[in-house]
Coordinates of C-alpha atoms in Angstrom, one line a residue:
Chain A
M65 CA 0.1 -0.1 0.0
S66 CA 1.1 3.6 -0.7
A67 CA -1.6 5.5 0.9
T68 CA 0.7 8.4 1.7
S69 CA 1.9 8.8 -1.9
D70 CA -1.6 8.5 -3.4
L71 CA -3.3 10.9 -1.2
G72 CA -2.7 14.6 -1.1
K73 CA -1.0 14.6 -4.6
S74 CA -1.0 18.3 -4.8
Y75 CA 1.3 18.6 -1.8
F76 CA 4.0 16.4 -3.4
N77 CA 5.8 17.1 -6.7
E78 CA 7.8 14.6 -9.0
T79 CA 11.0 15.3 -7.1
H80 CA 9.3 14.4 -3.8
E81 CA 8.2 11.2 -5.4
Q82 CA 11.6 10.4 -6.7
M83 CA 13.0 10.9 -3.3
R84 CA 10.4 8.9 -1.6
Q85 CA 11.6 5.9 -3.8
T86 CA 15.2 6.5 -2.7
V87 CA 14.3 6.6 0.9
R88 CA 12.1 3.6 0.5
K89 CA 14.9 1.7 -1.1
F90 CA 17.3 2.8 1.6
V91 CA 14.9 1.5 4.3
E92 CA 14.4 -1.8 2.4
R93 CA 18.1 -2.3 1.9
E94 CA 19.8 -0.8 4.9
I95 CA 17.3 -1.0 7.8
L96 CA 14.6 -3.5 7.5
P97 CA 16.7 -6.6 7.3
Y98 CA 18.3 -5.7 10.6
V99 CA 15.8 -3.7 12.5
D100 CA 14.6 -6.4 14.9
E101 CA 18.2 -7.1 15.8
W102 CA 18.9 -3.3 16.4
E103 CA 15.8 -3.0 18.5
E104 CA 16.8 -5.8 20.7
A105 CA 20.3 -4.5 20.9
G106 CA 19.0 -1.0 21.8
E107 CA 21.2 0.6 19.3
F108 CA 21.7 0.9 15.5
P109 CA 25.1 1.1 13.9
R110 CA 26.6 4.6 13.8
E111 CA 27.6 4.1 10.1
L112 CA 23.9 4.5 9.2
Y113 CA 24.3 8.2 9.8
K114 CA 26.8 8.3 7.0
K115 CA 24.7 6.2 4.7
A116 CA 21.6 8.3 5.1
A117 CA 23.8 11.4 4.4
D118 CA 25.1 9.7 1.2
A119 CA 21.4 9.1 0.0
G120 CA 20.7 12.9 0.7
I121 CA 18.5 12.4 3.6
N122 CA 20.4 14.4 6.2
G123 CA 20.7 17.5 4.1
I124 CA 17.0 18.0 3.5
G125 CA 16.0 21.5 4.6
Y126 CA 19.5 22.8 5.3
P127 CA 21.3 25.5 3.2
E128 CA 23.3 24.3 0.3
E129 CA 26.5 26.0 1.4
F130 CA 26.7 23.5 4.2
G131 CA 26.0 20.5 2.0
G132 CA 22.2 20.6 2.3
T133 CA 19.5 20.8 -0.4
G134 CA 17.6 23.8 0.8
P135 CA 14.4 24.3 2.5
D136 CA 11.5 22.0 1.6
V137 CA 9.0 21.1 4.2
F138 CA 7.2 18.3 2.1
M139 CA 10.7 16.8 1.3
K140 CA 11.2 16.5 5.1
I141 CA 7.9 14.7 5.4
V142 CA 8.7 12.5 2.5
A143 CA 12.0 11.2 4.2
S144 CA 10.3 11.0 7.6
E145 CA 7.2 8.9 6.2
E146 CA 9.5 6.6 4.5
L147 CA 12.0 6.1 7.4
M148 CA 9.0 5.4 9.6
R149 CA 8.4 2.3 7.3
S150 CA 11.4 0.8 9.1
T151 CA 8.7 0.2 11.9
S152 CA 11.2 1.6 14.5
G153 CA 10.3 4.9 15.9
G154 CA 13.6 4.9 17.9
L155 CA 15.7 4.5 14.9
V156 CA 13.8 7.4 13.2
A157 CA 14.3 9.6 16.3
G158 CA 17.9 8.7 16.8
L159 CA 18.8 9.2 13.0
G160 CA 16.8 12.3 13.0
S161 CA 18.0 14.0 16.2
L162 CA 20.1 16.4 13.9
D163 CA 16.7 18.0 13.0
I164 CA 16.1 19.2 16.5
G165 CA 19.8 19.9 17.5
L166 CA 21.1 21.6 14.2
P167 CA 18.4 24.2 13.2
P168 CA 19.1 26.6 16.0
V169 CA 22.9 26.4 15.1
V170 CA 22.0 27.2 11.4
K171 CA 19.6 30.0 12.2
W172 CA 21.3 31.7 15.0
G173 CA 24.8 30.3 15.5
S174 CA 27.9 32.5 14.4
D175 CA 29.4 31.9 11.0
E176 CA 32.4 30.1 12.7
L177 CA 30.1 28.0 14.8
K178 CA 28.1 27.0 11.6
Q179 CA 31.1 26.0 9.5
K180 CA 32.5 24.1 12.3
V181 CA 29.3 22.2 13.2
V182 CA 26.9 22.0 10.3
P183 CA 28.8 20.3 7.5
G184 CA 30.0 17.3 9.7
V185 CA 26.6 16.6 10.8
L186 CA 25.0 16.8 7.4
S187 CA 27.7 14.4 6.0
G188 CA 26.7 11.9 8.7
E189 CA 30.2 12.0 10.4
K190 CA 28.9 13.9 13.5
I191 CA 25.8 13.4 15.5
S192 CA 23.8 16.3 16.9
A193 CA 21.4 16.3 19.8
L194 CA 19.1 18.8 21.6
A195 CA 19.1 19.0 25.4
I196 CA 16.4 20.9 27.0
T197 CA 14.7 18.7 29.6
E198 CA 16.1 18.5 33.1
P199 CA 15.6 16.0 35.9
S200 CA 13.6 18.6 37.7
G201 CA 11.3 19.5 34.7
G202 CA 10.7 19.3 30.9
S203 CA 7.6 21.1 29.9
D204 CA 8.5 24.1 32.0
V205 CA 11.2 25.3 29.8
A206 CA 11.2 29.0 31.4
N207 CA 12.2 27.5 34.7
L208 CA 15.2 25.4 33.7
K209 CA 18.1 25.2 36.1
T210 CA 21.2 24.3 34.4
R211 CA 23.3 27.4 35.0
A212 CA 25.9 29.2 32.7
V213 CA 28.0 31.9 34.2
R214 CA 30.1 34.1 32.1
D215 CA 33.8 34.2 32.9
G216 CA 36.0 36.0 30.5
D217 CA 35.6 34.4 27.2
D218 CA 33.9 31.4 28.5
Y219 CA 30.7 30.2 30.3
I220 CA 31.0 27.9 33.3
V221 CA 28.2 25.5 33.0
N222 CA 26.7 23.5 36.0
G223 CA 23.7 21.3 36.0
S224 CA 22.2 18.3 34.3
K225 CA 19.9 17.2 31.4
T226 CA 17.8 14.1 30.9
F227 CA 15.9 12.0 28.4
I228 CA 18.3 13.3 25.7
T229 CA 17.7 11.6 22.3
S230 CA 21.1 10.5 20.8
G231 CA 22.5 11.6 24.2
V232 CA 25.0 8.8 24.3
R233 CA 26.5 9.1 20.9
A234 CA 26.2 12.7 20.0
D235 CA 29.2 14.8 19.2
Y236 CA 27.3 18.3 19.5
Y237 CA 24.7 19.1 21.9
T238 CA 22.5 22.3 21.6
V239 CA 22.0 22.9 25.3
A240 CA 19.4 25.2 27.0
V241 CA 21.1 27.1 30.0
R242 CA 20.2 29.7 32.3
T243 CA 22.5 32.8 31.7
G244 CA 20.1 35.4 33.3
D245 CA 17.5 35.9 35.9
S246 CA 14.6 33.5 36.6
G247 CA 11.9 33.1 34.1
F248 CA 12.0 32.8 30.2
G249 CA 14.0 35.9 29.9
G250 CA 17.0 34.4 31.3
V251 CA 17.4 31.3 29.0
S252 CA 20.2 30.9 26.3
L253 CA 21.3 28.1 24.0
L254 CA 24.8 26.9 23.9
L255 CA 26.7 24.5 21.8
I256 CA 28.6 22.0 24.0
E257 CA 30.9 19.5 22.5
K258 CA 31.4 16.0 23.6
G259 CA 34.7 15.7 25.4
T260 CA 34.7 19.3 26.9
P261 CA 36.1 18.9 30.5
G262 CA 33.4 18.9 33.1
F263 CA 30.8 17.4 30.7
S264 CA 29.8 13.8 31.1
V265 CA 27.3 11.4 29.7
G266 CA 25.4 9.1 32.1
R267 CA 24.1 5.7 31.3
K268 CA 21.8 4.8 28.5
L269 CA 18.3 5.0 29.7
R270 CA 16.0 2.0 29.4
K271 CA 12.7 2.9 28.0
T272 CA 9.1 1.6 27.3
G273 CA 9.6 2.1 23.5
W274 CA 12.1 3.6 21.0
W275 CA 14.6 1.0 21.9
A276 CA 16.8 1.6 19.0
S277 CA 17.6 5.2 20.0
D278 CA 20.2 6.1 22.6
T279 CA 18.7 8.3 25.3
A280 CA 20.9 9.7 28.1
E281 CA 21.3 11.8 31.0
L282 CA 24.0 14.6 30.6
F283 CA 26.0 16.2 33.6
F284 CA 27.9 19.4 33.6
E285 CA 30.3 20.2 36.4
D286 CA 32.1 23.4 36.0
C287 CA 32.2 22.8 32.3
R288 CA 34.0 25.6 30.5
V289 CA 32.4 26.5 27.2
P290 CA 33.6 29.1 24.8
A291 CA 31.3 32.2 24.7
A292 CA 31.5 31.9 21.0
N293 CA 29.4 28.8 21.3
L294 CA 26.3 30.9 22.2
I295 CA 23.5 30.3 19.8
G296 CA 21.3 33.4 19.3
P297 CA 21.4 36.3 21.7
E298 CA 22.3 35.9 25.3
N299 CA 19.0 35.4 27.3
G300 CA 17.1 35.2 24.0
G301 CA 17.2 31.4 24.0
F302 CA 13.5 30.9 24.9
F303 CA 12.3 32.3 21.6
C304 CA 14.8 30.1 19.7
I305 CA 13.5 27.0 21.5
M306 CA 10.0 27.7 20.9
T307 CA 10.6 28.4 17.2
N308 CA 12.5 25.1 17.0
F309 CA 9.5 23.2 18.4
L310 CA 7.3 24.0 15.4
M311 CA 9.2 21.7 13.1
E312 CA 9.9 19.2 15.8
R313 CA 6.2 19.0 16.3
L314 CA 5.4 18.6 12.7
M315 CA 7.7 15.6 12.6
L316 CA 6.1 14.0 15.6
C317 CA 2.8 14.5 13.8
V318 CA 4.3 12.6 10.8
M319 CA 5.7 10.0 13.1
A320 CA 2.2 9.6 14.9
N321 CA 0.4 9.4 11.5
M322 CA 2.8 6.8 10.2
T323 CA 2.7 4.9 13.4
A324 CA -1.1 4.6 12.9
Q325 CA -0.7 3.9 9.2
L326 CA 1.6 1.0 9.8
A327 CA -0.6 -0.5 12.4
L328 CA -3.6 -0.2 10.1
E329 CA -1.8 -1.8 7.3
A330 CA -0.6 -4.6 9.6
C331 CA -4.2 -5.1 10.6
L332 CA -5.5 -5.0 7.1
D333 CA -3.2 -7.8 6.2
Y334 CA -3.7 -9.9 9.4
V335 CA -7.6 -9.9 9.3
K336 CA -7.5 -11.5 5.8
E337 CA -5.4 -14.5 7.3
R338 CA -6.5 -15.0 10.8
E339 CA -9.4 -17.2 11.3
A340 CA -11.9 -17.3 14.3
F341 CA -15.2 -19.2 14.6
G342 CA -14.7 -20.6 11.2
R343 CA -14.3 -17.2 9.4
K344 CA -11.6 -14.8 8.6
I345 CA -11.7 -12.2 11.3
G346 CA -12.0 -9.4 8.7
Q347 CA -15.4 -10.7 7.7
F348 CA -16.8 -9.9 11.1
Q349 CA -18.7 -6.7 11.1
V350 CA -17.1 -5.7 14.3
T351 CA -13.6 -5.9 12.9
R352 CA -14.7 -4.4 9.6
H353 CA -16.1 -1.3 11.4
K354 CA -13.1 -1.0 13.7
L355 CA -10.9 -1.0 10.6
A356 CA -13.2 1.6 8.7
E357 CA -12.9 3.9 11.8
M358 CA -9.2 3.4 12.0
A359 CA -8.6 4.2 8.5
T360 CA -10.9 7.3 8.7
Q361 CA -9.0 8.7 11.7
V362 CA -5.5 8.2 10.0
D363 CA -6.7 9.8 6.8
V364 CA -8.1 12.9 8.6
S365 CA -5.2 13.3 10.7
R366 CA -2.7 13.0 7.8
E367 CA -4.5 15.5 5.7
Y368 CA -4.7 18.0 8.6
T369 CA -1.0 17.5 9.2
Y370 CA -0.3 18.2 5.5
R371 CA -2.5 21.2 5.6
I372 CA -0.6 22.8 8.4
A373 CA 2.7 21.8 6.8
S374 CA 1.7 23.6 3.7
R375 CA 1.1 26.7 5.8
I376 CA 4.5 26.5 7.5
E377 CA 6.0 26.1 3.9
A378 CA 4.2 29.3 3.0
G379 CA 5.9 31.0 6.1
E380 CA 2.9 31.2 8.4
N381 CA 3.7 30.7 12.1
C382 CA 0.8 28.3 12.8
I383 CA 1.8 27.7 16.5
K384 CA -1.9 27.0 17.5
E385 CA -2.7 24.7 14.5
M386 CA 0.6 22.8 14.8
S387 CA -0.4 22.1 18.5
M388 CA -3.8 21.0 17.4
A389 CA -2.3 18.8 14.7
K390 CA 0.1 17.1 17.2
N391 CA -2.6 16.4 19.7
F392 CA -5.1 15.2 17.0
A393 CA -2.4 13.0 15.5
T394 CA -1.1 11.5 18.8
S395 CA -4.8 10.8 19.9
V396 CA -5.4 9.0 16.7
S397 CA -2.2 7.1 16.9
D398 CA -3.0 6.2 20.6
R399 CA -6.4 4.8 19.5
V400 CA -5.3 3.1 16.4
T401 CA -2.3 1.4 18.0
Y402 CA -4.5 0.2 20.9
D403 CA -7.1 -1.1 18.5
A404 CA -4.4 -2.8 16.3
V405 CA -3.2 -4.8 19.4
Q406 CA -6.7 -5.7 20.1
I407 CA -7.2 -6.9 16.6
F408 CA -4.1 -9.0 16.7
G409 CA -5.1 -10.3 20.2
G410 CA -2.4 -12.3 22.0
M411 CA -0.2 -12.0 19.0
G412 CA -0.4 -8.3 19.3
Y413 CA 1.3 -8.6 22.8
M414 CA 4.3 -10.5 21.3
R415 CA 7.4 -8.9 20.2
E416 CA 7.3 -10.8 16.9
S417 CA 4.3 -8.7 15.7
V418 CA 5.0 -5.2 14.4
V419 CA 2.0 -3.8 16.2
E420 CA 3.5 -4.6 19.6
R421 CA 6.4 -2.4 18.8
L422 CA 4.3 0.3 17.3
S423 CA 2.1 0.6 20.3
R424 CA 5.1 0.8 22.6
D425 CA 6.9 3.4 20.4
N426 CA 3.7 5.4 20.1
R427 CA 3.5 6.2 23.8
I428 CA 6.2 8.9 23.7
L429 CA 4.6 10.8 20.9
A430 CA 2.0 12.6 23.3
I431 CA 4.8 13.4 25.6
G432 CA 8.0 14.4 23.7
G433 CA 8.3 17.8 21.9
G434 CA 5.6 19.2 24.1
T435 CA 3.1 17.2 26.0
Y436 CA -0.7 16.9 25.1
E437 CA -1.4 19.1 28.0
I438 CA 1.2 21.8 27.1
M439 CA -0.3 21.7 23.5
N440 CA -3.6 22.4 25.0
E441 CA -2.1 25.3 27.0
V442 CA -0.7 26.6 23.8
I443 CA -4.0 26.4 22.0
A444 CA -5.9 27.9 24.9
K445 CA -3.6 30.8 24.9
Q446 CA -3.9 31.4 21.3
L447 CA -7.6 31.3 21.8
G448 CA -7.3 34.3 24.1
L449 CA -8.1 32.4 27.2
Chain B
M59 CA 33.6 6.5 -25.2
K60 CA 29.8 6.6 -25.3
V61 CA 27.3 4.2 -23.8
L62 CA 23.6 3.9 -24.6
V63 CA 21.5 2.4 -21.8
P64 CA 18.0 1.5 -22.8
I65 CA 15.6 1.3 -19.9
K66 CA 11.9 0.3 -19.4
R67 CA 9.1 1.5 -17.1
V68 CA 7.3 -1.3 -15.5
V69 CA 5.0 -2.1 -12.6
D70 CA 7.0 -1.6 -9.4
Y71 CA 8.4 -5.0 -8.2
N72 CA 6.6 -4.6 -4.8
V73 CA 3.2 -4.3 -6.4
K74 CA 0.9 -7.5 -6.5
V75 CA -0.5 -7.0 -10.0
R76 CA -4.2 -8.0 -10.9
V77 CA -5.4 -9.1 -14.2
K78 CA -8.0 -7.1 -15.7
A79 CA -11.7 -8.4 -15.7
D80 CA -11.7 -8.9 -19.5
N81 CA -8.5 -10.9 -19.4
S82 CA -6.9 -8.5 -21.9
G83 CA -3.8 -7.7 -19.7
V84 CA -2.6 -6.5 -16.3
D85 CA -4.5 -3.7 -14.7
L86 CA -2.2 -0.7 -14.7
A87 CA -4.7 1.9 -13.4
N88 CA -3.3 3.7 -10.4
V89 CA -0.4 1.2 -10.0
K90 CA 3.0 2.3 -8.8
M91 CA 5.5 2.2 -11.7
A92 CA 9.3 2.1 -11.5
M93 CA 12.3 1.4 -13.5
N94 CA 12.8 -2.3 -14.3
P95 CA 15.3 -3.5 -11.7
F96 CA 17.6 -5.0 -14.4
C97 CA 17.8 -1.7 -16.2
E98 CA 18.8 0.0 -12.9
I99 CA 21.7 -2.4 -12.9
A100 CA 22.5 -1.5 -16.4
V101 CA 22.5 2.3 -15.5
E102 CA 24.8 1.5 -12.6
E103 CA 27.3 -0.4 -14.6
A104 CA 27.4 2.4 -17.1
V105 CA 27.9 5.0 -14.3
R106 CA 30.6 2.9 -12.7
L107 CA 32.4 2.7 -16.1
K108 CA 32.2 6.4 -16.3
E109 CA 33.6 6.9 -12.8
K110 CA 36.5 4.5 -13.8
G111 CA 37.3 6.9 -16.7
V112 CA 36.3 4.4 -19.3
V113 CA 33.1 6.1 -20.5
T114 CA 32.6 9.8 -21.2
E115 CA 29.0 10.0 -21.9
I116 CA 25.9 8.0 -20.8
I117 CA 22.6 8.2 -22.7
A118 CA 19.6 6.7 -21.2
V119 CA 16.8 5.9 -23.6
T120 CA 13.3 4.6 -23.3
I121 CA 10.3 3.8 -25.4
G122 CA 6.9 4.5 -23.8
N123 CA 4.3 7.2 -23.1
K124 CA 4.9 10.6 -21.5
A125 CA 5.0 9.2 -17.9
A126 CA 8.1 7.1 -18.7
Q127 CA 10.0 10.4 -18.4
E128 CA 10.0 9.9 -14.6
Q129 CA 12.3 6.8 -15.2
L130 CA 14.6 8.7 -17.5
R131 CA 14.9 11.4 -14.8
T132 CA 15.7 8.6 -12.3
A133 CA 18.4 7.3 -14.8
M134 CA 19.8 10.8 -14.9
A135 CA 19.7 11.1 -11.2
L136 CA 21.7 7.9 -10.9
G137 CA 24.4 9.4 -13.4
A138 CA 23.2 9.4 -16.9
D139 CA 24.2 12.6 -18.8
R140 CA 21.2 12.9 -21.0
S141 CA 18.2 11.1 -22.2
I142 CA 15.9 10.4 -25.0
L143 CA 12.2 9.3 -24.8
V144 CA 10.7 7.7 -27.9
E145 CA 7.1 8.6 -27.2
T146 CA 4.4 6.3 -28.1
E147 CA 1.2 5.2 -26.7
E148 CA 1.6 1.6 -28.2
D149 CA 2.5 -1.3 -26.0
A150 CA 5.6 -1.9 -28.0
Q151 CA 7.1 -5.4 -28.3
P152 CA 10.6 -6.5 -28.3
L153 CA 11.3 -6.6 -32.0
A154 CA 9.8 -3.2 -32.6
I155 CA 11.8 -1.8 -29.7
A156 CA 15.0 -3.4 -31.0
K157 CA 14.3 -1.9 -34.4
A158 CA 13.9 1.6 -32.6
L159 CA 17.1 1.1 -30.7
K160 CA 19.0 0.1 -34.0
A161 CA 17.9 3.4 -35.3
L162 CA 19.2 5.1 -32.3
V163 CA 22.4 3.2 -32.4
D164 CA 22.8 4.5 -36.0
K165 CA 22.2 8.1 -34.9
E166 CA 24.2 8.1 -31.7
S167 CA 27.0 5.7 -32.5
P168 CA 27.6 4.4 -29.1
D169 CA 30.6 2.2 -28.4
L170 CA 28.6 0.1 -26.1
V171 CA 24.8 -0.6 -25.3
I172 CA 24.1 -1.9 -21.8
L173 CA 20.6 -3.0 -21.1
G174 CA 18.7 -5.3 -18.6
K175 CA 18.6 -8.9 -19.6
Q176 CA 14.7 -8.8 -19.3
A177 CA 12.1 -6.7 -17.9
I178 CA 10.0 -7.9 -15.0
D179 CA 6.7 -7.2 -16.8
G180 CA 7.0 -9.3 -20.1
D181 CA 10.0 -11.4 -19.1
N182 CA 10.8 -11.6 -22.8
S183 CA 14.5 -11.5 -22.6
Q184 CA 14.8 -10.7 -26.3
T185 CA 15.4 -7.0 -26.9
G186 CA 19.2 -7.1 -26.3
Q187 CA 19.7 -10.2 -28.5
M188 CA 17.5 -8.7 -31.3
L189 CA 19.2 -5.4 -31.2
A190 CA 22.7 -7.1 -31.5
A191 CA 21.5 -9.1 -34.5
L192 CA 19.8 -6.1 -36.2
A193 CA 22.9 -3.8 -35.6
G194 CA 25.5 -6.5 -36.5
M195 CA 27.0 -6.1 -33.0
P196 CA 28.5 -8.9 -30.9
Q197 CA 26.5 -9.7 -27.8
G198 CA 27.4 -10.7 -24.2
T199 CA 24.2 -11.5 -22.4
F200 CA 23.3 -12.1 -18.7
A201 CA 26.7 -10.5 -17.5
S202 CA 27.9 -10.9 -14.0
E203 CA 31.0 -9.0 -14.8
V204 CA 32.1 -6.4 -17.3
N205 CA 35.5 -5.1 -18.1
V206 CA 36.3 -2.6 -20.8
A207 CA 39.9 -2.3 -22.1
D208 CA 41.7 -1.8 -25.4
G209 CA 38.6 -1.5 -27.7
K210 CA 37.2 -4.7 -26.3
V211 CA 34.8 -5.7 -23.5
K212 CA 35.2 -8.9 -21.5
V213 CA 31.9 -10.1 -20.3
T214 CA 31.6 -12.8 -17.8
R215 CA 28.1 -14.6 -18.2
E216 CA 26.1 -16.6 -15.8
I217 CA 25.0 -19.9 -17.5
D218 CA 23.8 -23.1 -16.3
G219 CA 26.4 -24.8 -14.1
G220 CA 28.9 -22.0 -14.1
L221 CA 30.4 -18.9 -15.6
Q222 CA 31.6 -18.2 -19.2
T223 CA 33.7 -15.3 -20.2
V224 CA 33.5 -13.9 -23.6
E225 CA 35.5 -11.1 -25.2
L226 CA 33.6 -8.9 -27.8
S227 CA 35.0 -6.1 -29.9
L228 CA 33.4 -2.8 -29.6
P229 CA 30.9 -1.6 -30.3
A230 CA 28.9 -4.4 -28.5
V231 CA 25.7 -5.2 -26.7
V232 CA 25.7 -6.2 -23.1
T233 CA 22.7 -7.4 -21.1
T234 CA 22.9 -7.4 -17.3
D235 CA 22.1 -10.1 -14.7
L236 CA 21.0 -9.6 -11.2
R237 CA 24.5 -10.0 -9.7
L238 CA 26.4 -7.6 -11.8
N239 CA 26.3 -4.8 -9.2
E240 CA 24.1 -3.3 -6.5
P241 CA 22.7 -0.1 -7.8
R242 CA 23.1 3.1 -5.8
Y243 CA 20.4 5.4 -4.4
A244 CA 19.3 8.3 -6.5
S245 CA 20.5 10.9 -3.8
L246 CA 18.4 14.1 -3.3
P247 CA 21.1 16.4 -4.6
N248 CA 21.5 14.2 -7.7
I249 CA 17.7 14.1 -8.3
M250 CA 17.7 18.0 -8.3
K251 CA 20.6 18.1 -10.6
A252 CA 19.0 15.7 -13.0
K253 CA 16.0 18.0 -13.4
K254 CA 18.5 20.2 -15.4
K255 CA 19.9 17.5 -17.7
P256 CA 18.5 17.4 -21.3
L257 CA 15.6 15.1 -22.0
E258 CA 14.9 14.9 -25.7
V259 CA 11.4 13.6 -26.8
I260 CA 11.1 12.1 -30.2
S261 CA 8.6 10.0 -32.1
A262 CA 8.8 6.7 -33.9
A263 CA 8.3 8.6 -37.1
D264 CA 11.5 10.7 -36.3
L265 CA 13.3 7.3 -36.2
G266 CA 11.5 5.9 -39.2
V267 CA 10.1 3.0 -37.4
S268 CA 6.7 1.8 -36.1
F269 CA 5.5 0.2 -32.9
A270 CA 2.5 -1.5 -34.3
S271 CA 2.6 -5.0 -32.8
S272 CA 3.4 -7.9 -34.8
T273 CA 2.0 -10.3 -32.1
K274 CA -1.4 -10.4 -30.6
T275 CA -2.2 -11.2 -27.1
L276 CA -5.1 -13.6 -26.9
K277 CA -5.7 -13.9 -23.2
V278 CA -3.9 -13.0 -19.9
E279 CA -4.9 -15.1 -16.8
P280 CA -3.7 -15.0 -13.1
P281 CA -1.7 -18.1 -11.8
A282 CA -4.3 -20.6 -10.4
E283 CA -5.0 -20.0 -6.8
R284 CA -3.3 -22.5 -4.4
S285 CA -5.9 -24.7 -2.7
A286 CA -5.8 -25.6 0.9
G287 CA -3.4 -28.5 1.8
I288 CA -4.4 -31.7 3.6
K289 CA -2.8 -33.7 6.4
V290 CA -2.0 -37.3 5.7
A291 CA -2.0 -40.0 8.3
S292 CA 0.9 -42.1 7.3
V293 CA 3.8 -42.3 4.9
A294 CA 1.9 -44.9 3.1
E295 CA -0.9 -42.7 2.4
L296 CA 1.5 -39.9 1.3
V297 CA 3.2 -42.1 -1.2
E298 CA -0.3 -43.4 -2.4
K299 CA -1.4 -39.8 -3.0
L300 CA 1.8 -38.6 -4.7
K301 CA 1.4 -41.6 -7.1
N302 CA -2.3 -41.6 -7.8
E303 CA -3.4 -38.1 -7.2
A304 CA -0.5 -35.7 -7.8
K305 CA 1.1 -38.3 -10.2
V306 CA 4.6 -37.2 -9.4
I307 CA 6.0 -40.5 -8.5

């Protein structure tokens, strides 16, 4: 089935479709044969970053001067949709951590910082991660505690971060720190390199889902970071972080829609094979109607995501609608993955079925990149409440 | 030297095809199309020869409707320098295609023609051989290894029970087998560059050929559906059934 390429034709041009083929082949050849092994191992080979870069996946959306192919929201969606066909949300999150770590550097970093960091990440040699959440809080960005105190040409950083995607293996961390007073007006972004004295990475965290991604805690103890690594204006980091969330949330929508799509596709195959009470289970009205509703939900969610994506592409700052899309997409994927496991029955609870992984991987989508509740707060605020 | 790579647009190998209700052929409506996998191998081989410095220009060519331009763009994204579409709405058969390719060979004078050993739709495996005969060129079919040096091409062929290596003088026709190489991905930067490469559209009349078919398809039927198996109680029963029902022993 190629539902995603047949629907919404108007959003995708011929180049998008060609790239879709490339990424699909990349997934079939480089990921699918090994994905179960990597999931169980809790890690995928680092060389996959390089291979993805060679296929032109890493460079989507980034300026050509650094090895990218220029801005194109729907190209990003194409790549993300097809990578999700690997059935491993963790792998997609790990491979795609550059898309949350790098954009602030590209948008607001100094020329020297950009030259130093961006090309290596786009070529797949280096890994970029974003570090916002702390042990004491995630959603409450304005009250983060990791402190960076200016000392000559450096900042001295103290504090810790947690739940950091690609946290174990990253080379460059885009870290939110407090440089000023309390509240959102005292937050800045700093680029901190792996190996900087005083910076250490904790253990790889064990998670419900996203097994193939390395998630870690980070510790900063009198870690001296050059002031030139400041991304954007000092104490102006909150705006950068919020801007960065827009694309991250769009990608989370795509992940949710694809998680639901893959669960639906798995069910459509399964109900034609599995028999109960002398019939294929797909012949029972209760199953047929459940699938009809699942398909409807997925379709509506995907179309809304595309619509908001096209508004972002047109330069609109649809922060409210993006939050709506994320909440809608994740509630659809919650329901569809739940129903998919139900349709699979006991088999849906076994690791050998794809819906088992999808249902585990799904759970993070309504939490990461802004929780369901924070999204509702954003929407409410935009409604003038 | 110049290489001509004929390619074909076919139903994507992942698609489970359906026969049309009137048994006139395979239903192509809303079916995902792609470059024939053996043709991808042919393009890849040409690109590798160019990277080795043996080849200077790669021309991809296809015969088909307007939509076949997509596959030419893919060939150019993989590394072909330019491409030619011989546009027709006819469902051209191997002999007609070979004649058109012969006309293109006369026009372009390539030193080498590399093409897939067969297309996964018709499975004819005839075009390369017919072209070689029509153009009076030597042929190395089912290639698993290709080496070009000193005006000759050495082709290792996969044949029943082993490998055979033939040496052909150029110009020559080579058809590719599955194990010749593993085609690269069309990377996004190359897909974008390919949009600017020249794609020439010509007609059968421009080449002085016709795609009217010399063969007629009478009927297309899907393979018989597999019926459910049965369990046998003993080896004796199995042997009895194999002998009397299946008639295989």
